[in-house]
Short mmCIF file of N, CA and C in Angstrom, two decimals:
data_model
loop_
_atom_site.label_atom_id
_atom_site.label_comp_id
_atom_site.label_asym_id
_atom_site.label_seq_id
_atom_site.Cartn_x
_atom_site.Cartn_y
_atom_site.Cartn_z
N MET A 963 -19.35 4.19 -12.25
CA MET A 963 -19.75 4.50 -10.88
C MET A 963 -18.51 4.97 -10.11
N SER A 964 -18.67 5.94 -9.28
CA SER A 964 -17.54 6.46 -8.51
C SER A 964 -17.86 6.42 -7.02
N GLU A 965 -16.82 6.43 -6.23
CA GLU A 965 -16.92 6.50 -4.77
C GLU A 965 -16.24 7.77 -4.31
N THR A 966 -16.79 8.40 -3.29
CA THR A 966 -16.18 9.59 -2.72
C THR A 966 -15.35 9.19 -1.51
N ILE A 967 -14.11 9.63 -1.50
CA ILE A 967 -13.20 9.36 -0.39
C ILE A 967 -12.90 10.70 0.29
N ARG A 968 -13.24 10.79 1.56
CA ARG A 968 -12.87 11.99 2.31
C ARG A 968 -11.42 11.86 2.72
N ILE A 969 -10.63 12.90 2.43
CA ILE A 969 -9.20 12.85 2.69
C ILE A 969 -8.77 14.10 3.45
N ARG A 970 -7.86 13.90 4.38
CA ARG A 970 -7.26 15.01 5.12
C ARG A 970 -5.77 14.98 4.83
N TYR A 971 -5.27 16.08 4.29
CA TYR A 971 -3.83 16.18 4.03
C TYR A 971 -3.15 16.67 5.30
N LEU A 972 -2.16 15.91 5.75
CA LEU A 972 -1.44 16.22 6.98
C LEU A 972 -0.09 16.86 6.70
N SER A 973 0.19 17.11 5.43
CA SER A 973 1.46 17.70 5.04
C SER A 973 1.24 18.53 3.78
N ASP A 974 1.93 19.65 3.70
CA ASP A 974 1.88 20.45 2.48
C ASP A 974 3.02 20.05 1.54
N LYS A 975 3.75 18.96 1.88
CA LYS A 975 4.87 18.50 1.06
C LYS A 975 4.48 17.41 0.08
N VAL A 976 3.21 17.00 0.08
CA VAL A 976 2.76 15.97 -0.86
C VAL A 976 1.74 16.58 -1.81
N GLU A 977 1.79 16.11 -3.05
CA GLU A 977 0.81 16.55 -4.04
C GLU A 977 -0.56 16.00 -3.69
N ARG A 978 -1.58 16.69 -4.13
CA ARG A 978 -2.94 16.20 -3.96
C ARG A 978 -3.10 14.92 -4.77
N LEU A 979 -3.79 13.94 -4.20
CA LEU A 979 -3.96 12.65 -4.87
C LEU A 979 -4.85 12.80 -6.09
N ARG A 980 -4.52 12.00 -7.10
CA ARG A 980 -5.34 11.97 -8.30
C ARG A 980 -5.13 10.61 -8.97
N PRO A 981 -6.17 10.11 -9.62
CA PRO A 981 -6.00 8.86 -10.35
C PRO A 981 -4.96 9.03 -11.45
N ILE A 982 -4.28 7.94 -11.78
CA ILE A 982 -3.25 7.97 -12.81
C ILE A 982 -3.87 8.12 -14.19
N GLY A 983 -5.11 7.74 -14.35
CA GLY A 983 -5.77 7.85 -15.65
C GLY A 983 -6.01 6.48 -16.23
N ASP A 984 -5.88 6.37 -17.53
CA ASP A 984 -6.15 5.10 -18.21
C ASP A 984 -5.09 4.05 -17.95
N LYS A 985 -3.92 4.45 -17.46
CA LYS A 985 -2.81 3.52 -17.28
C LYS A 985 -3.06 2.50 -16.17
N SER A 986 -3.68 2.91 -15.08
CA SER A 986 -3.79 2.05 -13.91
C SER A 986 -4.88 2.56 -12.99
N ASP A 987 -5.43 1.67 -12.17
CA ASP A 987 -6.37 2.12 -11.16
C ASP A 987 -5.71 2.24 -9.78
N TRP A 988 -4.37 2.16 -9.75
CA TRP A 988 -3.62 2.42 -8.54
C TRP A 988 -3.32 3.91 -8.45
N ILE A 989 -3.17 4.42 -7.23
CA ILE A 989 -2.92 5.84 -7.01
C ILE A 989 -1.61 5.98 -6.24
N ASP A 990 -0.71 6.82 -6.76
CA ASP A 990 0.60 7.01 -6.13
C ASP A 990 0.49 7.76 -4.81
N LEU A 991 1.35 7.34 -3.86
CA LEU A 991 1.51 8.03 -2.58
C LEU A 991 2.96 8.49 -2.48
N ARG A 992 3.18 9.60 -1.79
CA ARG A 992 4.50 10.21 -1.70
C ARG A 992 4.95 10.35 -0.25
N SER A 993 6.24 10.36 -0.08
CA SER A 993 6.80 10.61 1.25
C SER A 993 6.44 12.03 1.66
N ALA A 994 6.04 12.20 2.92
CA ALA A 994 5.70 13.52 3.44
C ALA A 994 6.87 14.16 4.18
N ALA A 995 8.02 13.49 4.18
CA ALA A 995 9.19 14.01 4.91
C ALA A 995 10.46 13.54 4.21
N ASP A 996 11.54 14.26 4.46
CA ASP A 996 12.86 13.78 4.05
C ASP A 996 13.24 12.68 5.04
N VAL A 997 13.62 11.53 4.50
CA VAL A 997 13.99 10.39 5.34
C VAL A 997 15.34 9.87 4.88
N GLU A 998 16.34 9.95 5.77
CA GLU A 998 17.66 9.40 5.46
C GLU A 998 17.82 8.09 6.21
N LEU A 999 18.18 7.04 5.49
CA LEU A 999 18.31 5.72 6.08
C LEU A 999 19.68 5.15 5.77
N ARG A 1000 20.23 4.44 6.72
CA ARG A 1000 21.46 3.67 6.51
C ARG A 1000 21.05 2.22 6.29
N GLN A 1001 21.90 1.48 5.62
CA GLN A 1001 21.60 0.07 5.37
C GLN A 1001 21.23 -0.62 6.68
N GLY A 1002 20.10 -1.32 6.68
CA GLY A 1002 19.62 -2.03 7.86
C GLY A 1002 18.65 -1.24 8.72
N ASP A 1003 18.49 0.05 8.45
CA ASP A 1003 17.56 0.88 9.23
C ASP A 1003 16.11 0.55 8.88
N PHE A 1004 15.26 0.64 9.90
CA PHE A 1004 13.81 0.52 9.72
C PHE A 1004 13.20 1.90 9.92
N ALA A 1005 12.17 2.20 9.16
CA ALA A 1005 11.46 3.48 9.34
C ALA A 1005 10.00 3.32 8.96
N LEU A 1006 9.16 4.13 9.59
CA LEU A 1006 7.77 4.30 9.17
C LEU A 1006 7.72 5.62 8.42
N ILE A 1007 7.64 5.56 7.10
CA ILE A 1007 7.67 6.77 6.30
C ILE A 1007 6.26 7.37 6.26
N PRO A 1008 6.10 8.61 6.74
CA PRO A 1008 4.78 9.24 6.70
C PRO A 1008 4.38 9.57 5.27
N LEU A 1009 3.10 9.33 4.97
CA LEU A 1009 2.60 9.57 3.61
C LEU A 1009 1.74 10.82 3.52
N GLY A 1010 1.54 11.51 4.64
CA GLY A 1010 0.90 12.82 4.63
C GLY A 1010 -0.59 12.85 4.41
N VAL A 1011 -1.25 11.69 4.52
CA VAL A 1011 -2.70 11.65 4.30
C VAL A 1011 -3.38 10.79 5.36
N ALA A 1012 -4.62 11.14 5.65
CA ALA A 1012 -5.54 10.31 6.42
C ALA A 1012 -6.83 10.28 5.60
N MET A 1013 -7.49 9.15 5.56
CA MET A 1013 -8.70 9.03 4.73
C MET A 1013 -9.80 8.31 5.46
N ALA A 1014 -11.03 8.63 5.08
CA ALA A 1014 -12.21 7.92 5.55
C ALA A 1014 -12.71 7.10 4.36
N LEU A 1015 -12.35 5.83 4.36
CA LEU A 1015 -12.76 4.95 3.26
C LEU A 1015 -14.24 4.61 3.40
N PRO A 1016 -14.91 4.34 2.29
CA PRO A 1016 -16.32 3.96 2.37
C PRO A 1016 -16.51 2.68 3.18
N GLU A 1017 -17.64 2.55 3.81
CA GLU A 1017 -17.97 1.33 4.55
C GLU A 1017 -17.86 0.13 3.61
N GLY A 1018 -17.23 -0.94 4.11
CA GLY A 1018 -17.11 -2.16 3.32
C GLY A 1018 -15.89 -2.20 2.41
N TYR A 1019 -14.98 -1.20 2.51
CA TYR A 1019 -13.79 -1.17 1.67
C TYR A 1019 -12.54 -1.11 2.54
N GLU A 1020 -11.42 -1.49 1.94
CA GLU A 1020 -10.13 -1.36 2.58
C GLU A 1020 -9.12 -0.93 1.53
N ALA A 1021 -8.02 -0.33 1.97
CA ALA A 1021 -6.96 0.10 1.06
C ALA A 1021 -5.80 -0.88 1.14
N HIS A 1022 -5.22 -1.18 -0.01
CA HIS A 1022 -4.02 -2.01 -0.09
C HIS A 1022 -2.88 -1.12 -0.56
N ILE A 1023 -1.81 -1.06 0.25
CA ILE A 1023 -0.64 -0.22 -0.06
C ILE A 1023 0.53 -1.13 -0.40
N VAL A 1024 1.15 -0.88 -1.56
CA VAL A 1024 2.30 -1.66 -2.01
C VAL A 1024 3.35 -0.71 -2.59
N PRO A 1025 4.61 -1.16 -2.68
CA PRO A 1025 5.63 -0.31 -3.30
C PRO A 1025 5.33 -0.11 -4.79
N ARG A 1026 5.82 0.97 -5.35
CA ARG A 1026 5.79 1.15 -6.80
C ARG A 1026 6.83 0.21 -7.41
N SER A 1027 6.72 -0.08 -8.67
CA SER A 1027 7.66 -1.02 -9.30
C SER A 1027 9.10 -0.49 -9.26
N SER A 1028 9.28 0.81 -9.19
CA SER A 1028 10.62 1.40 -9.18
C SER A 1028 11.15 1.71 -7.77
N THR A 1029 10.39 1.44 -6.75
CA THR A 1029 10.78 1.84 -5.40
C THR A 1029 12.10 1.21 -4.97
N PHE A 1030 12.27 -0.09 -5.17
CA PHE A 1030 13.52 -0.72 -4.73
C PHE A 1030 14.69 -0.22 -5.55
N LYS A 1031 14.50 -0.12 -6.87
CA LYS A 1031 15.59 0.35 -7.75
C LYS A 1031 16.01 1.77 -7.37
N ASN A 1032 15.05 2.64 -7.12
CA ASN A 1032 15.36 4.05 -6.85
C ASN A 1032 15.84 4.31 -5.43
N PHE A 1033 15.33 3.57 -4.46
CA PHE A 1033 15.60 3.91 -3.06
C PHE A 1033 16.22 2.77 -2.24
N GLY A 1034 16.20 1.54 -2.76
CA GLY A 1034 16.81 0.42 -2.03
C GLY A 1034 16.07 0.05 -0.76
N ILE A 1035 14.75 0.27 -0.75
CA ILE A 1035 13.95 -0.07 0.43
C ILE A 1035 12.95 -1.17 0.10
N LEU A 1036 12.64 -1.98 1.11
CA LEU A 1036 11.62 -3.01 1.01
C LEU A 1036 10.50 -2.68 1.99
N GLN A 1037 9.27 -2.86 1.58
CA GLN A 1037 8.14 -2.68 2.49
C GLN A 1037 8.11 -3.91 3.40
N THR A 1038 8.21 -3.70 4.71
CA THR A 1038 8.41 -4.82 5.63
C THR A 1038 7.17 -5.70 5.81
N ASN A 1039 6.00 -5.17 5.59
CA ASN A 1039 4.81 -6.01 5.71
C ASN A 1039 4.31 -6.46 4.34
N HIS A 1040 5.10 -6.27 3.32
CA HIS A 1040 4.87 -6.68 1.93
C HIS A 1040 3.65 -6.02 1.30
N MET A 1041 2.56 -5.92 2.02
CA MET A 1041 1.40 -5.18 1.56
C MET A 1041 0.70 -4.65 2.80
N GLY A 1042 0.49 -3.36 2.84
CA GLY A 1042 -0.23 -2.78 3.97
C GLY A 1042 -1.72 -2.80 3.70
N VAL A 1043 -2.49 -3.13 4.70
CA VAL A 1043 -3.95 -3.13 4.58
C VAL A 1043 -4.50 -2.13 5.60
N ILE A 1044 -5.26 -1.17 5.10
CA ILE A 1044 -5.89 -0.18 5.97
C ILE A 1044 -7.40 -0.34 5.83
N ASP A 1045 -8.06 -0.67 6.94
CA ASP A 1045 -9.51 -0.83 6.84
C ASP A 1045 -10.21 0.49 7.10
N ASN A 1046 -11.51 0.51 6.86
CA ASN A 1046 -12.24 1.78 6.93
C ASN A 1046 -12.41 2.29 8.36
N SER A 1047 -12.03 1.51 9.38
CA SER A 1047 -12.12 2.01 10.76
C SER A 1047 -10.93 2.91 11.11
N TYR A 1048 -9.86 2.86 10.31
CA TYR A 1048 -8.68 3.71 10.53
C TYR A 1048 -8.95 5.03 9.82
N SER A 1049 -9.76 5.86 10.44
CA SER A 1049 -10.28 7.04 9.72
C SER A 1049 -10.31 8.30 10.57
N GLY A 1050 -9.50 8.35 11.62
CA GLY A 1050 -9.45 9.54 12.45
C GLY A 1050 -8.63 10.65 11.82
N ASP A 1051 -8.79 11.85 12.35
CA ASP A 1051 -8.09 13.01 11.82
C ASP A 1051 -6.58 12.86 11.81
N HIS A 1052 -6.04 12.04 12.73
CA HIS A 1052 -4.58 11.89 12.83
C HIS A 1052 -4.13 10.47 12.50
N ASP A 1053 -4.99 9.68 11.86
CA ASP A 1053 -4.64 8.32 11.44
C ASP A 1053 -3.88 8.38 10.11
N GLU A 1054 -2.66 8.89 10.20
CA GLU A 1054 -1.85 9.08 8.99
C GLU A 1054 -1.39 7.74 8.44
N TRP A 1055 -1.51 7.61 7.14
CA TRP A 1055 -1.00 6.44 6.46
C TRP A 1055 0.53 6.50 6.44
N LYS A 1056 1.16 5.35 6.68
CA LYS A 1056 2.62 5.27 6.68
C LYS A 1056 3.05 4.00 5.96
N MET A 1057 4.28 4.00 5.50
CA MET A 1057 4.86 2.84 4.83
C MET A 1057 6.03 2.34 5.67
N PRO A 1058 5.93 1.12 6.23
CA PRO A 1058 7.04 0.56 7.01
C PRO A 1058 8.09 -0.01 6.06
N VAL A 1059 9.33 0.44 6.19
CA VAL A 1059 10.38 0.02 5.24
C VAL A 1059 11.66 -0.40 5.95
N LEU A 1060 12.43 -1.22 5.26
CA LEU A 1060 13.75 -1.63 5.68
C LEU A 1060 14.71 -1.24 4.56
N ALA A 1061 15.77 -0.51 4.92
CA ALA A 1061 16.74 -0.05 3.92
C ALA A 1061 17.77 -1.15 3.66
N MET A 1062 17.93 -1.50 2.39
CA MET A 1062 18.90 -2.51 2.00
C MET A 1062 20.24 -1.86 1.62
N ARG A 1063 20.25 -0.54 1.50
CA ARG A 1063 21.46 0.24 1.25
C ARG A 1063 21.24 1.62 1.83
N ASP A 1064 22.27 2.41 1.97
CA ASP A 1064 22.12 3.80 2.41
C ASP A 1064 21.28 4.53 1.35
N THR A 1065 20.35 5.35 1.81
CA THR A 1065 19.46 6.01 0.87
C THR A 1065 18.90 7.30 1.46
N LEU A 1066 18.45 8.16 0.59
CA LEU A 1066 17.78 9.39 1.00
C LEU A 1066 16.49 9.50 0.20
N ILE A 1067 15.39 9.60 0.92
CA ILE A 1067 14.08 9.78 0.31
C ILE A 1067 13.66 11.21 0.61
N HIS A 1068 13.31 11.95 -0.41
CA HIS A 1068 12.92 13.35 -0.24
C HIS A 1068 11.40 13.46 -0.09
N ALA A 1069 10.96 14.47 0.64
CA ALA A 1069 9.54 14.76 0.71
C ALA A 1069 9.04 14.98 -0.71
N GLY A 1070 7.94 14.34 -1.04
CA GLY A 1070 7.37 14.46 -2.38
C GLY A 1070 7.75 13.32 -3.31
N ASP A 1071 8.73 12.49 -2.92
CA ASP A 1071 9.09 11.35 -3.76
C ASP A 1071 7.98 10.31 -3.74
N ARG A 1072 7.64 9.79 -4.93
CA ARG A 1072 6.65 8.72 -5.02
C ARG A 1072 7.30 7.41 -4.58
N ILE A 1073 6.77 6.82 -3.50
CA ILE A 1073 7.40 5.61 -2.98
C ILE A 1073 6.47 4.40 -2.93
N CYS A 1074 5.16 4.64 -2.99
CA CYS A 1074 4.24 3.52 -2.95
C CYS A 1074 2.94 3.91 -3.66
N GLN A 1075 2.02 2.96 -3.71
CA GLN A 1075 0.75 3.19 -4.38
C GLN A 1075 -0.34 2.44 -3.63
N PHE A 1076 -1.58 2.84 -3.86
CA PHE A 1076 -2.68 2.14 -3.21
C PHE A 1076 -3.87 2.02 -4.15
N ARG A 1077 -4.74 1.13 -3.78
CA ARG A 1077 -6.06 1.02 -4.40
C ARG A 1077 -7.02 0.56 -3.32
N ILE A 1078 -8.29 0.82 -3.50
CA ILE A 1078 -9.25 0.33 -2.53
C ILE A 1078 -9.97 -0.88 -3.12
N MET A 1079 -10.31 -1.79 -2.23
CA MET A 1079 -10.96 -3.04 -2.63
C MET A 1079 -12.11 -3.31 -1.67
N LYS A 1080 -13.11 -4.00 -2.18
CA LYS A 1080 -14.18 -4.43 -1.29
C LYS A 1080 -13.63 -5.45 -0.31
N LYS A 1081 -14.11 -5.36 0.93
CA LYS A 1081 -13.69 -6.33 1.94
C LYS A 1081 -14.22 -7.70 1.56
N GLN A 1082 -13.50 -8.70 1.99
CA GLN A 1082 -13.90 -10.08 1.75
C GLN A 1082 -15.24 -10.36 2.44
N PRO A 1083 -16.12 -11.11 1.80
CA PRO A 1083 -17.38 -11.44 2.45
C PRO A 1083 -17.15 -12.38 3.64
N VAL A 1084 -18.13 -12.53 4.49
CA VAL A 1084 -18.04 -13.48 5.59
C VAL A 1084 -17.94 -14.88 4.99
N LEU A 1085 -16.95 -15.65 5.45
CA LEU A 1085 -16.74 -16.99 4.92
C LEU A 1085 -17.17 -18.04 5.92
N VAL A 1086 -17.71 -19.12 5.42
CA VAL A 1086 -18.05 -20.29 6.22
C VAL A 1086 -17.24 -21.44 5.67
N PHE A 1087 -16.48 -22.12 6.51
CA PHE A 1087 -15.64 -23.23 6.06
C PHE A 1087 -16.36 -24.55 6.32
N GLU A 1088 -16.49 -25.33 5.26
CA GLU A 1088 -17.16 -26.63 5.33
C GLU A 1088 -16.11 -27.72 5.20
N GLU A 1089 -15.94 -28.51 6.24
CA GLU A 1089 -14.94 -29.57 6.22
C GLU A 1089 -15.41 -30.72 5.34
N THR A 1090 -14.45 -31.29 4.57
CA THR A 1090 -14.77 -32.40 3.68
C THR A 1090 -13.57 -33.33 3.58
N ASP A 1091 -13.80 -34.57 3.19
CA ASP A 1091 -12.72 -35.53 2.98
C ASP A 1091 -12.16 -35.46 1.57
N HIS A 1092 -12.93 -34.91 0.63
CA HIS A 1092 -12.50 -34.82 -0.77
C HIS A 1092 -12.95 -33.48 -1.35
N LEU A 1093 -12.06 -32.83 -2.10
CA LEU A 1093 -12.38 -31.54 -2.70
C LEU A 1093 -13.01 -31.68 -4.09
N GLY A 1094 -12.75 -32.79 -4.77
CA GLY A 1094 -13.41 -33.02 -6.06
C GLY A 1094 -12.62 -32.61 -7.28
N GLY A 1095 -11.54 -31.87 -7.13
CA GLY A 1095 -10.74 -31.45 -8.29
C GLY A 1095 -9.56 -32.37 -8.49
N PRO A 1096 -8.95 -32.33 -9.68
CA PRO A 1096 -7.75 -33.15 -9.92
C PRO A 1096 -6.54 -32.58 -9.19
N ASP A 1097 -5.64 -33.46 -8.74
CA ASP A 1097 -4.40 -33.02 -8.11
C ASP A 1097 -3.46 -32.51 -9.19
N ARG A 1098 -2.79 -31.40 -8.91
CA ARG A 1098 -1.86 -30.81 -9.88
C ARG A 1098 -0.43 -31.25 -9.65
N GLY A 1099 -0.16 -31.94 -8.56
CA GLY A 1099 1.20 -32.40 -8.32
C GLY A 1099 1.88 -31.72 -7.15
N GLY A 1100 1.17 -30.91 -6.40
CA GLY A 1100 1.74 -30.30 -5.22
C GLY A 1100 2.29 -28.90 -5.48
N PHE A 1101 2.69 -28.26 -4.43
CA PHE A 1101 3.20 -26.89 -4.46
C PHE A 1101 4.42 -26.79 -5.36
N GLY A 1102 4.44 -25.81 -6.25
CA GLY A 1102 5.56 -25.60 -7.15
C GLY A 1102 5.59 -26.58 -8.31
N SER A 1103 4.45 -27.17 -8.63
CA SER A 1103 4.41 -28.23 -9.64
C SER A 1103 4.33 -27.75 -11.08
N THR A 1104 4.21 -26.41 -11.31
CA THR A 1104 4.09 -25.95 -12.69
C THR A 1104 5.42 -25.98 -13.42
N GLY A 1105 6.51 -26.18 -12.71
CA GLY A 1105 7.81 -26.35 -13.35
C GLY A 1105 8.45 -25.04 -13.75
N VAL A 1106 9.60 -25.15 -14.39
CA VAL A 1106 10.36 -24.00 -14.85
C VAL A 1106 10.25 -23.94 -16.36
N GLN A 1107 9.86 -22.82 -16.89
CA GLN A 1107 9.70 -22.68 -18.35
C GLN A 1107 10.90 -22.00 -18.94
#
């Protein structure tokens, strides 16, 4: 089963999006501009796309595994979440980053990736005195292997 995503390209400096294939269900996103950063600089890197996600879905944006090694940047919100209401013609996707070293990112460089996920269902919280499962020993209890 497939879903259709309406996409508007806001830059001619990024390649058209395409699935990676059998390797992954994540899709690479590229910088839409040359961005020069000094250590400690913050930037919102434009990704050159706006999308209308299907109702009931959201996009999760994370760095690629090589992003820090190649560019020395950290995504400041750790994972970006874009819901389907962010779908206007100028609602460009961006990656908020902090430079840990001086770096230059070129337009067209692959810096992050995304996938779409179904939104969480409506949750109802039921208060209880006992959860019924065995205690594992607290946070961090699996030890060091």
